[in-house]
Structures are given as C-alpha cells and as structure tokens.
C-alpha cells in the first residue's frame, strides 16, 4: 500500500475525496460529539497522507474504530465490533485495523494482544497515524498513546463526514481538568487546553463558505475556555458576529463554571440558539459532593433560575447518573424532585458504571445493587418522558423556526429539523429542501418529536 507521491495541493478539502485509485480508509465512531469531530480530523490527516474515505468496510485497506470508555457497555460494544473485524481480516489479511480514541488511551498495548488490532492511537497522537499505518505495512504493530499538553489540531480542517452538509462541530478545546469521581475522560483525554480563537473563526468561515448553516462548539467544559484573556463568552460573541447567518450552539456547560456573561451573550445574539445542556448528575448535595462536582443542589437551581431570568425561552437538558456509590433512596428522590423542579426539556440518563482507576473506583464501593440501579434509572426515564412530553405540548399552536436537516426516517415525504431549543420537528416536504431555515406551525407532538405543517 503506497501512500507517498500524491499531490498534496489537491487533497485538502473539507468534504471527503472519493478516489478509486487511492488506498481506502473506513472509519467507525462511538462516543460523544467530540469523537465524531475527531474522526473528521483523522479523515483529514489520512486524506492528506494519500487515503480516500470509503463507507464500505469491504472495500477498506484500513479500518479505524474511534472508541469510547465512558461506561463499560460502551467498551463492550467495541469488543463486539472487533470480533466482527476479525472475520473481515480473515477474508482479507492485508487489511489493517486500528483502535483509536479513548479506549485506545485507556487500554494501550493490551489491545494488541488479541491478534486483531494492528494500530493503537490515543486522542492526542492522530498526526502520527500515517506513520503507524506505514509500520503495519512491514508487518509491525503501531502504537502511540502519548497525551499532549498543547495538541488541539488547530491547523487541521476536519474532513466533514456527515451526509447532509448542514450542521457541523468545531472543537474549541480538548481534555478536562476536573476530577469528577465517576469519570474516565480526564484519563483518556488528558489535561484541558483551549484552541487559538483565530483558528476557530477560520474553521467557522470555511464551513459557512461551504454552505453549512449551524455549528456546535465543543469542549468537555466550554465555560473554562481561555486563550490569552479570551474567555468563552468572548469567543461566543466573536463567533456569533463573524457568521451572523449561521446558527451557533455549544456543549458542554459545567454548572460550577457557567458565567452570567455567557448567558448575556446568548441573549444578545439572535443566532446563538437558546438551548443549554447543563449536566446535573444528581439532585442530592451529598452525592454531588462525593462525585466531586463542586456545586450543591441549591447552587445548581440558582443557575437555572438565572438562565430563566436572562433567557426566558431557553431550553435546558441534562445528564443524570442513577445509582452512584452510596446513593440512598432519599438521594434518588432528591434527583427526581430536582428534575421536576427544573422541568428539563430533555435528558441523557445513565446507570452508574464503575471505571477503573477513577477517584470513585479507588475511594468508594460500587454499593448500589444492580437491580436498585435499574429500578432508579427506570423511574428517572419515566419521569423524563413525562417532562419531555409536557415541554413539547407547550409548543403546540406556536410557529417555530426550524433548520431543515434531513429527510425524516419514517417517510420520504417528510423532512426533519431542529428548533433553536433543539427540539426535533417533522413536517411535510412540499417544496422545502435540506439547509432551508423555515417557519413551522406545530400541530401535534410525542415526547420525542414535534409535528408541524
Ligand atoms: N464533560 C461533560 C460530560 C462528559 S461524559 C460534563 O462534564 O458534563 C457524558 C456523561 O456521561 C456525563 O455527564 C455523565 O452523566 C455520564 N457518565 C460519565 N461517566 C460515567 C460513569 N462512570 N457511569 C455512568 N455514567 C457516566
Ligand atoms: Fe468528566 Fe467531569 Fe470532566 Fe465532564 S467535567 S469530562 S464529567 S471529569
Ligand atoms: Fe467522549 Fe467517550 Fe471519550 S464520551 S471523551 S469518547 S470516553
């Protein structure tokens, strides 16, 4: 597999290059939005090294799986996929298989033991991937799991792998400096570093020039963004001003760090969507304390109140963990009552999964029995279904702005898109097309979607 000798000038593009004569990369992505964006960075690096991207695994010379370690079931799915790749390799022994991302960082060289994996690359080593791939061509294994203090891939224009070309991610920072007791991310992604704002604006304009209509700025904790005196609120304002026709979103906000300045900036610019993902994790102050989240229930609720004051129509979503170490029935009820009090529009809900070497794994016992975790999680999910339905019902009768993102999964004759509040709306196609910003009258809803006309 020869990778040298391609004309580099012709291969920097933000859309994938399909070229039969080049070696082919197939990339599969698990985990968070940051991983989705990282796969696009990897595609850019490999495209620059002479590869072209394929959606057909059977056609690939190189298979990369970008992995997540956040919960045990995320890792189990990846082990399952590796067994499938083993079959692929039996059919075509020349194919190289690489595990990249968080699980690569966590498990390191032990991933090479199963005779499927040829390449292991942590999230900060993607620039080295072409070299690691080259090694496999001479029958060696390639591994690099070094974490970096300053890598942000700031100069790389991600090759956008989405199919519609309407919404995109821009990573504004990497890593995390918090030590939430349950969380593996600081270990798999290293310390926090922010990206030069000029490169963020460059990427934003590139997307706008290529017809994209919405960007989501990504970081594990966007509120601690900091670059030579530029804080997150400043970056947000510059982004909103640089591309007034582009919708702007961001994720994730940390309740302990979110400033009023961010909220005021959101209120000031129409193109910043009125939607905040503010993970609470638990409604009990004592659990929050053992989780090391650094806020109390009351402080969190105070944040919510401020959001409602500054941005009255702001949608709010959250992440919740059921059954963290030491969680009592009373703690669980505190979570349910907090959910009701906030009235979340949406939530991602999980069962606590102990991750090796985290603060919780070292200091606490994973003592909530599995059946209790499941029961509590079900109660949380049921309550959120009620809350989501109530939130959607409130929209019936109103006319909302929707960015058309795709054809509906259920019907060819319907399109779908999201409101600024991040609610999914399905409506008849008629003469609209993907990428249009339109007004839709809401006529019905389920807990998952709004129906419009
Ligand atoms: N940086 C983001 C979250 C990243 S992980 C933040 O601080 O909010 C995404 C979500 O996964 C977390 O918010 C948490 O709810 C969940 N999560 C993380 N570790 C987990 C674990 N060990 N068990 C269950 N859920 C977990
Ligand atoms: Fe994990 Fe906490 Fe960092 Fe989020 S803020 S990535 S939950 S350590
Ligand atoms: Fe994201 Fe999973 Fe890593 S949530 S940061 S891919 S552990």
Coordinates of C-alpha atoms and ligand atoms in Angstrom, one line a residue:
X1 CA 0.0 0.0 0.0
X2 CA 1.9 3.0 -1.3
X3 CA 0.9 6.3 0.4
X4 CA 3.5 8.7 -0.8
X5 CA 3.5 10.5 -4.1
X6 CA 0.1 12.1 -4.0
X7 CA -0.3 15.8 -5.0
X8 CA -0.9 17.3 -1.6
X9 CA -2.3 20.5 -3.0
X10 CA -5.2 18.7 -4.4
X11 CA -6.2 16.8 -1.3
X12 CA -7.0 19.5 1.2
X13 CA -10.8 19.6 1.2
X14 CA -13.5 19.8 3.8
X15 CA -15.6 17.1 2.1
X16 CA -14.3 13.5 1.6
X17 CA -12.4 12.7 -1.5
X18 CA -13.6 9.5 -3.2
X19 CA -10.9 8.1 -5.4
X20 CA -10.8 4.5 -6.6
X21 CA -7.0 4.6 -7.1
X22 CA -6.1 5.5 -3.5
X23 CA -5.9 3.2 -0.5
X24 CA -9.2 3.4 1.4
X25 CA -10.0 4.3 4.9
X26 CA -13.2 3.1 6.6
X27 CA -13.8 4.8 10.0
X28 CA -16.4 4.0 12.6
X29 CA -17.2 6.3 15.5
X30 CA -18.5 5.7 19.0
X31 CA -18.9 8.0 22.0
X32 CA -19.5 11.7 22.2
X33 CA -19.7 14.6 19.7
X34 CA -16.0 15.3 20.3
X35 CA -15.2 11.8 19.0
X36 CA -17.4 12.5 15.9
X37 CA -15.3 15.6 15.2
X38 CA -12.0 13.8 16.0
X39 CA -12.9 11.2 13.3
X40 CA -13.2 14.1 10.9
X41 CA -9.7 15.3 11.9
X42 CA -8.4 11.8 11.4
X43 CA -10.0 11.6 8.0
X44 CA -8.3 14.9 7.1
X45 CA -4.9 13.6 8.3
X46 CA -5.3 10.3 6.4
X47 CA -6.7 12.0 3.3
X48 CA -3.6 14.2 3.3
X49 CA -1.4 11.1 3.5
X50 CA -3.0 9.8 0.3
X51 CA -6.0 7.9 1.5
X52 CA -9.6 8.3 0.4
X53 CA -12.6 7.7 2.6
X54 CA -15.0 4.8 1.9
X55 CA -18.3 3.9 3.5
X56 CA -18.0 0.3 2.5
X57 CA -16.0 -1.7 5.1
X58 CA -15.5 -4.5 2.5
X59 CA -13.6 -2.0 0.3
X60 CA -11.2 -0.7 3.0
X61 CA -7.5 -1.1 3.3
X62 CA -7.5 0.5 6.7
X63 CA -10.3 0.1 9.3
X64 CA -10.2 2.6 12.2
X65 CA -12.6 2.4 15.1
X66 CA -12.8 5.6 17.2
X67 CA -13.7 4.4 20.7
X68 CA -15.4 5.5 24.0
X69 CA -14.6 4.3 27.5
X70 CA -17.1 6.4 29.4
X71 CA -19.2 3.3 30.6
X72 CA -18.5 -0.4 30.5
X73 CA -21.2 -1.1 28.0
X74 CA -19.6 1.4 25.6
X75 CA -16.4 -0.7 25.7
X76 CA -18.4 -4.0 25.4
X77 CA -19.9 -2.8 22.1
X78 CA -16.4 -2.1 20.8
X79 CA -15.1 -5.5 21.7
X80 CA -18.1 -6.9 19.8
X81 CA -17.1 -4.9 16.7
X82 CA -13.5 -6.1 17.0
X83 CA -14.7 -9.6 16.7
X84 CA -16.6 -8.7 13.5
X85 CA -13.4 -7.1 12.2
X86 CA -11.6 -10.3 12.9
X87 CA -13.8 -12.0 10.3
X88 CA -13.1 -9.2 7.8
X89 CA -9.4 -9.7 8.3
X90 CA -9.7 -13.5 7.7
X91 CA -11.3 -12.7 4.3
X92 CA -8.7 -10.1 3.5
X93 CA -5.5 -10.5 5.6
X94 CA -4.0 -7.3 4.1
X95 CA -6.4 -5.0 5.8
X96 CA -5.0 -3.0 8.8
X97 CA -7.1 -2.5 11.8
X98 CA -6.7 0.4 14.2
X99 CA -8.3 1.2 17.6
X100 CA -8.1 5.0 18.3
X101 CA -9.7 7.3 20.8
X102 CA -10.5 6.9 24.5
X103 CA -10.4 3.1 24.8
X104 CA -7.0 3.1 23.0
X105 CA -5.8 5.5 25.5
X106 CA -7.2 3.6 28.5
X107 CA -6.1 0.1 27.4
X108 CA -2.9 0.9 25.5
X109 CA -0.8 -2.0 24.3
X110 CA -3.0 -4.6 25.9
X111 CA -5.3 -4.0 22.9
X112 CA -2.7 -5.6 20.6
X113 CA -2.9 -8.9 22.4
X114 CA -6.0 -10.2 20.7
X115 CA -4.4 -10.6 17.2
X116 CA -7.0 -8.4 15.5
X117 CA -5.6 -4.9 16.2
X118 CA -2.6 -3.6 14.3
X119 CA -2.6 0.1 15.4
X120 CA -3.4 1.8 18.7
X121 CA -3.6 5.6 18.8
X122 CA -4.7 7.8 21.7
X123 CA -6.7 11.0 21.0
X124 CA -3.5 13.2 21.0
X125 CA -1.5 11.1 18.6
X126 CA -3.5 11.3 15.4
X127 CA -0.9 13.2 13.5
X128 CA 1.3 10.1 13.8
X129 CA -1.3 7.8 12.3
X130 CA 0.2 7.7 8.8
X131 CA 3.5 6.6 10.4
X132 CA 1.8 4.0 12.5
X133 CA 0.0 2.7 9.4
X134 CA 3.2 2.5 7.5
X135 CA 4.7 0.3 10.2
X136 CA 1.9 -2.2 9.7
X137 CA 2.9 -2.5 6.1
X138 CA 6.1 -4.1 7.1
X139 CA 4.3 -6.4 9.5
X140 CA 4.9 -4.5 12.7
X141 CA 2.3 -3.1 15.1
X142 CA 2.0 0.7 15.5
X143 CA 1.2 2.3 18.9
X144 CA 1.2 5.9 20.2
X145 CA -0.8 6.8 23.3
X146 CA 1.2 9.8 24.4
X147 CA -1.1 12.6 25.8
X148 CA -0.1 16.2 25.0
X149 CA -0.3 19.4 26.8
X150 CA -0.9 21.6 23.8
X151 CA -2.3 19.5 20.9
X152 CA -5.6 21.0 19.6
X153 CA -5.3 20.1 15.9
X154 CA -5.9 23.8 15.4
X155 CA -4.4 23.9 11.9
X156 CA -6.3 20.9 10.5
X157 CA -9.6 21.4 8.6
X158 CA -11.6 18.4 9.5
X159 CA -13.0 16.4 6.5
X160 CA -16.7 16.5 7.2
X161 CA -18.2 13.0 7.2
X162 CA -21.8 13.9 7.7
X163 CA -24.1 13.3 4.8
X164 CA -26.1 16.5 4.5
X165 CA -23.7 19.3 4.9
X166 CA -25.9 21.5 7.1
X167 CA -24.6 21.1 10.7
X168 CA -21.1 20.7 11.9
X169 CA -18.9 20.5 15.1
X170 CA -16.0 22.7 15.9
X171 CA -13.8 21.6 18.9
X172 CA -12.7 24.7 20.8
X173 CA -10.8 22.8 23.4
X174 CA -9.6 19.3 24.4
X175 CA -9.1 17.4 27.6
X176 CA -10.5 18.1 31.1
X177 CA -9.1 19.4 34.3
X178 CA -12.0 18.4 36.5
X179 CA -11.9 15.2 38.5
X180 CA -15.5 14.2 38.7
X181 CA -15.1 11.0 40.7
X182 CA -17.0 8.7 38.3
X183 CA -15.4 10.0 35.1
X184 CA -12.7 8.4 32.9
X185 CA -12.4 11.3 30.5
X186 CA -9.5 13.2 32.1
X187 CA -7.5 10.0 32.0
X188 CA -8.3 9.2 28.4
X189 CA -8.1 12.7 27.0
X190 CA -5.6 14.4 29.3
X191 CA -5.4 17.9 30.7
X192 CA -7.5 20.8 29.4
X193 CA -6.2 23.0 26.7
X194 CA -8.0 25.7 24.7
X195 CA -7.6 26.3 21.0
X196 CA -6.5 29.6 19.4
X197 CA -9.7 31.5 18.6
X198 CA -8.4 32.7 15.2
X199 CA -8.3 29.1 14.1
X200 CA -11.8 28.6 15.4
X201 CA -13.0 31.6 13.3
X202 CA -11.1 30.3 10.3
X203 CA -12.9 26.9 10.5
X204 CA -16.2 28.6 11.1
X205 CA -15.9 30.7 7.9
X206 CA -14.7 27.7 5.9
X207 CA -18.0 25.9 7.0
X208 CA -20.1 28.9 6.2
X209 CA -18.4 29.2 2.7
X210 CA -19.2 25.6 2.1
X211 CA -22.9 26.0 2.8
X212 CA -23.1 24.9 6.5
X213 CA -25.9 26.6 8.5
X214 CA -25.2 25.6 12.1
X215 CA -22.1 24.8 14.2
X216 CA -21.8 23.4 17.7
X217 CA -18.7 24.5 19.6
X218 CA -17.4 21.5 21.6
X219 CA -15.5 21.1 24.8
X220 CA -15.8 18.9 27.9
X221 CA -16.3 22.1 29.9
X222 CA -16.7 25.1 27.5
X223 CA -17.0 27.6 30.3
X224 CA -13.4 27.2 31.2
X225 CA -12.2 28.0 27.7
X226 CA -9.4 30.5 28.0
X227 CA -6.9 31.8 25.4
X228 CA -4.7 34.9 26.3
X229 CA -7.5 36.6 28.1
X230 CA -10.3 35.5 25.7
X231 CA -13.0 33.8 27.8
X232 CA -15.8 31.6 26.5
X233 CA -18.3 34.4 26.4
X234 CA -15.9 36.5 24.3
X235 CA -15.3 33.6 21.9
X236 CA -19.0 33.0 21.6
X237 CA -19.6 36.7 20.8
X238 CA -16.9 36.7 18.1
X239 CA -18.3 33.5 16.6
X240 CA -21.8 34.9 16.5
X241 CA -20.6 38.2 14.9
X242 CA -18.3 36.5 12.3
X243 CA -21.1 34.5 10.8
X244 CA -24.5 36.1 11.5
X245 CA -26.3 33.7 9.2
X246 CA -25.0 30.7 11.0
X247 CA -26.8 29.2 14.0
X248 CA -24.5 28.7 16.9
X249 CA -24.7 26.0 19.7
X250 CA -22.2 24.8 22.3
X251 CA -21.7 21.9 24.6
X252 CA -21.0 21.0 27.4
X253 CA -21.5 23.7 30.1
X254 CA -20.5 22.9 33.7
X255 CA -22.8 24.3 36.4
X256 CA -19.9 25.4 38.5
X257 CA -18.3 27.4 35.8
X258 CA -21.1 28.8 33.6
X259 CA -21.0 32.7 33.9
X260 CA -23.7 35.3 33.5
X261 CA -21.6 36.7 30.7
X262 CA -22.2 33.6 28.6
X263 CA -26.0 34.0 29.3
X264 CA -25.9 37.7 28.4
X265 CA -24.1 36.9 25.2
X266 CA -26.7 34.3 24.3
X267 CA -29.4 36.8 24.9
X268 CA -27.6 39.5 22.8
X269 CA -27.1 37.5 19.6
X270 CA -30.1 36.1 17.8
X271 CA -28.1 33.4 16.0
X272 CA -27.0 31.8 19.3
X273 CA -29.5 29.1 20.0
X274 CA -31.5 29.3 23.2
X275 CA -30.5 25.9 24.5
X276 CA -28.2 24.8 27.3
X277 CA -27.0 21.4 28.1
X278 CA -26.3 21.6 31.9
X279 CA -25.5 18.2 33.3
X280 CA -26.6 17.9 36.9
X281 CA -25.7 14.2 37.5
X282 CA -27.6 14.1 40.8
X283 CA -30.1 16.1 42.7
X284 CA -28.6 15.3 46.1
X285 CA -26.0 17.6 47.6
X286 CA -24.2 14.9 49.4
X287 CA -23.9 12.7 46.3
X288 CA -22.8 15.8 44.3
X289 CA -20.1 16.2 46.9
X290 CA -18.9 12.6 46.7
X291 CA -19.0 13.0 42.9
X292 CA -16.7 16.0 43.3
X293 CA -18.9 18.1 41.1
X294 CA -18.2 21.2 43.2
X295 CA -21.8 22.6 43.4
X296 CA -24.8 22.0 45.6
X297 CA -28.3 21.3 44.7
X298 CA -29.2 24.8 45.7
X299 CA -26.4 26.4 43.6
X300 CA -27.5 24.4 40.6
X301 CA -31.1 25.5 41.0
X302 CA -29.8 29.1 41.4
X303 CA -28.1 28.7 38.0
X304 CA -31.3 27.5 36.4
X305 CA -33.1 30.5 37.9
X306 CA -30.5 32.9 36.4
X307 CA -30.8 31.2 33.0
X308 CA -34.6 31.6 33.1
X309 CA -34.3 35.3 34.1
X310 CA -31.7 36.2 31.3
X311 CA -33.1 33.9 28.6
X312 CA -36.8 33.2 29.3
X313 CA -37.3 30.8 26.4
X314 CA -34.1 28.8 27.0
X315 CA -34.5 25.0 26.7
X316 CA -32.4 23.1 29.2
X317 CA -31.3 19.5 29.1
X318 CA -29.1 17.5 31.4
X319 CA -27.2 14.3 32.2
X320 CA -28.1 12.1 35.2
X321 CA -26.4 9.2 36.8
X322 CA -28.5 6.7 38.7
X323 CA -27.0 4.6 41.5
X324 CA -23.7 6.3 42.2
X325 CA -21.7 4.9 45.2
X326 CA -23.5 5.5 48.4
X327 CA -26.8 6.7 46.8
X328 CA -29.7 6.2 49.2
X329 CA -33.4 6.2 48.3
X330 CA -33.6 9.7 49.7
X331 CA -30.8 10.9 47.4
X332 CA -32.6 9.3 44.5
X333 CA -35.8 11.1 45.4
X334 CA -33.8 14.3 45.5
X335 CA -32.9 13.7 41.9
X336 CA -36.5 13.1 40.9
X337 CA -37.6 16.2 42.7
X338 CA -34.9 18.3 41.1
X339 CA -35.9 17.0 37.7
X340 CA -39.5 18.1 38.4
X341 CA -38.4 21.5 39.7
X342 CA -36.3 22.3 36.7
X343 CA -38.7 20.7 34.2
X344 CA -36.0 19.5 31.8
X345 CA -36.8 19.6 28.1
X346 CA -34.6 16.6 27.5
X347 CA -32.1 14.3 29.4
X348 CA -29.5 11.7 28.9
X349 CA -29.8 9.2 31.7
X350 CA -27.3 6.5 32.7
X351 CA -26.7 3.8 35.3
X352 CA -23.5 4.3 37.2
X353 CA -20.7 2.2 35.7
X354 CA -17.5 2.0 37.7
X355 CA -14.5 2.9 35.6
X356 CA -11.1 1.5 36.7
X357 CA -8.7 4.0 38.3
X358 CA -11.2 6.8 38.7
X359 CA -11.5 8.5 42.0
X360 CA -14.7 6.7 42.8
X361 CA -13.2 3.3 41.9
X362 CA -10.3 4.0 44.2
X363 CA -12.2 5.5 47.1
X364 CA -15.7 4.2 47.2
X365 CA -17.6 0.9 46.9
X366 CA -19.9 0.5 44.0
X367 CA -22.5 -0.5 46.6
X368 CA -25.9 0.2 45.0
X369 CA -27.2 -3.3 43.9
X370 CA -27.7 -3.7 40.1
X371 CA -31.5 -4.2 40.5
X372 CA -31.8 -1.0 42.5
X373 CA -29.8 0.9 39.9
X374 CA -32.1 -0.4 37.2
X375 CA -35.2 0.5 39.1
X376 CA -34.0 4.0 39.8
X377 CA -32.9 4.6 36.3
X378 CA -36.3 3.4 35.0
X379 CA -38.0 5.9 37.4
X380 CA -35.8 8.7 36.1
X381 CA -36.5 7.8 32.5
X382 CA -40.3 7.6 33.1
X383 CA -40.3 11.0 34.8
X384 CA -38.3 12.5 32.0
X385 CA -40.7 11.1 29.4
X386 CA -43.5 13.0 31.2
X387 CA -41.4 16.2 31.4
X388 CA -40.4 15.9 27.7
X389 CA -44.0 15.4 26.7
X390 CA -45.1 18.4 28.8
X391 CA -42.3 20.5 27.2
X392 CA -43.4 19.6 23.7
X393 CA -47.1 20.1 24.5
X394 CA -46.3 23.7 25.4
X395 CA -45.2 24.3 21.8
X396 CA -48.4 23.2 20.1
X397 CA -50.0 26.1 18.4
X398 CA -46.8 28.1 18.1
X399 CA -44.8 28.8 15.0
X400 CA -41.1 27.9 15.4
X401 CA -38.0 28.5 13.3
X402 CA -36.6 25.2 12.0
X403 CA -33.4 24.5 10.2
X404 CA -34.1 21.6 7.8
X405 CA -31.5 18.9 8.4
X406 CA -32.6 15.8 6.7
X407 CA -35.4 13.6 5.3
X408 CA -37.5 12.0 8.0
X409 CA -36.5 8.5 8.9
X410 CA -40.2 7.4 8.8
X411 CA -41.3 8.9 5.5
X412 CA -39.7 10.1 2.2
X413 CA -42.4 12.8 2.1
X414 CA -41.4 14.4 5.4
X415 CA -38.4 16.4 6.4
X416 CA -37.0 17.0 9.8
X417 CA -35.0 19.7 11.6
X418 CA -34.5 21.3 14.9
X419 CA -35.7 24.5 16.6
X420 CA -33.2 26.8 18.3
X421 CA -34.3 24.9 21.5
X422 CA -33.0 21.7 20.0
X423 CA -36.4 20.1 19.6
X424 CA -36.8 17.8 16.6
X425 CA -39.7 18.8 14.3
X426 CA -41.1 16.6 11.5
X427 CA -43.2 18.2 8.7
X428 CA -44.3 17.7 5.1
X429 CA -41.6 18.2 2.5
X430 CA -43.6 20.1 -0.1
X431 CA -41.1 22.5 -1.8
X432 CA -38.6 22.8 1.1
X433 CA -35.1 21.5 1.0
X434 CA -32.4 20.4 3.3
X435 CA -30.5 23.5 4.6
X436 CA -33.5 25.9 4.5
X437 CA -34.4 27.9 7.5
X438 CA -38.2 27.9 7.7
X439 CA -41.1 28.7 10.0
X440 CA -43.2 25.7 11.0
X441 CA -46.5 25.7 12.8
X442 CA -46.6 23.0 15.5
X443 CA -49.8 20.9 15.4
X444 CA -49.0 17.8 17.4
X445 CA -46.3 16.1 19.4
X446 CA -44.9 13.0 21.0
X447 CA -42.4 13.0 23.8
X448 CA -39.6 12.7 21.2
X449 CA -40.7 15.0 18.4
X450 CA -42.9 17.8 17.4
X451 CA -45.1 17.5 14.3
X452 CA -45.6 20.6 12.2
X453 CA -47.0 22.0 9.0
Ligands
LIG1 N1 -17.9 16.8 30.2 C1 -19.3 16.5 30.3 C2 -19.6 15.0 30.3 C3 -18.8 14.0 29.6 S1 -19.3 12.4 29.8 C4 -19.7 17.1 31.6 O1 -18.9 17.4 32.5 O2 -20.9 17.1 31.8 C5 -21.0 12.4 29.4 C6 -21.9 11.9 30.5 O3 -21.7 10.5 30.8 C7 -21.7 12.6 31.9 O4 -22.3 13.8 32.0 C8 -22.3 11.5 32.8 O5 -23.6 11.7 33.1 C9 -22.1 10.2 32.1 N2 -21.0 9.4 32.7 C10 -19.7 9.7 32.8 N3 -19.1 8.7 33.5 C11 -20.0 7.8 33.8 C12 -20.0 6.6 34.6 N4 -18.8 6.1 35.1 N5 -21.1 5.9 34.7 C13 -22.3 6.4 34.2 N6 -22.4 7.5 33.5 C14 -21.3 8.2 33.3
LIG2 FE1 -15.8 14.1 33.1 FE2 -16.4 15.9 34.9 FE3 -14.6 16.5 33.0 FE4 -17.1 16.2 32.4 S1 -16.2 17.8 33.7 S2 -15.4 15.3 31.3 S3 -17.8 14.6 33.8 S4 -14.3 15.0 34.7
LIG3 FE1 -16.2 11.1 24.6 FE2 -16.4 8.6 25.5 FE3 -14.1 9.7 25.3 S1 -17.8 10.2 25.9 S2 -14.4 11.8 25.6 S3 -15.5 9.3 23.6 S4 -14.8 8.3 26.9

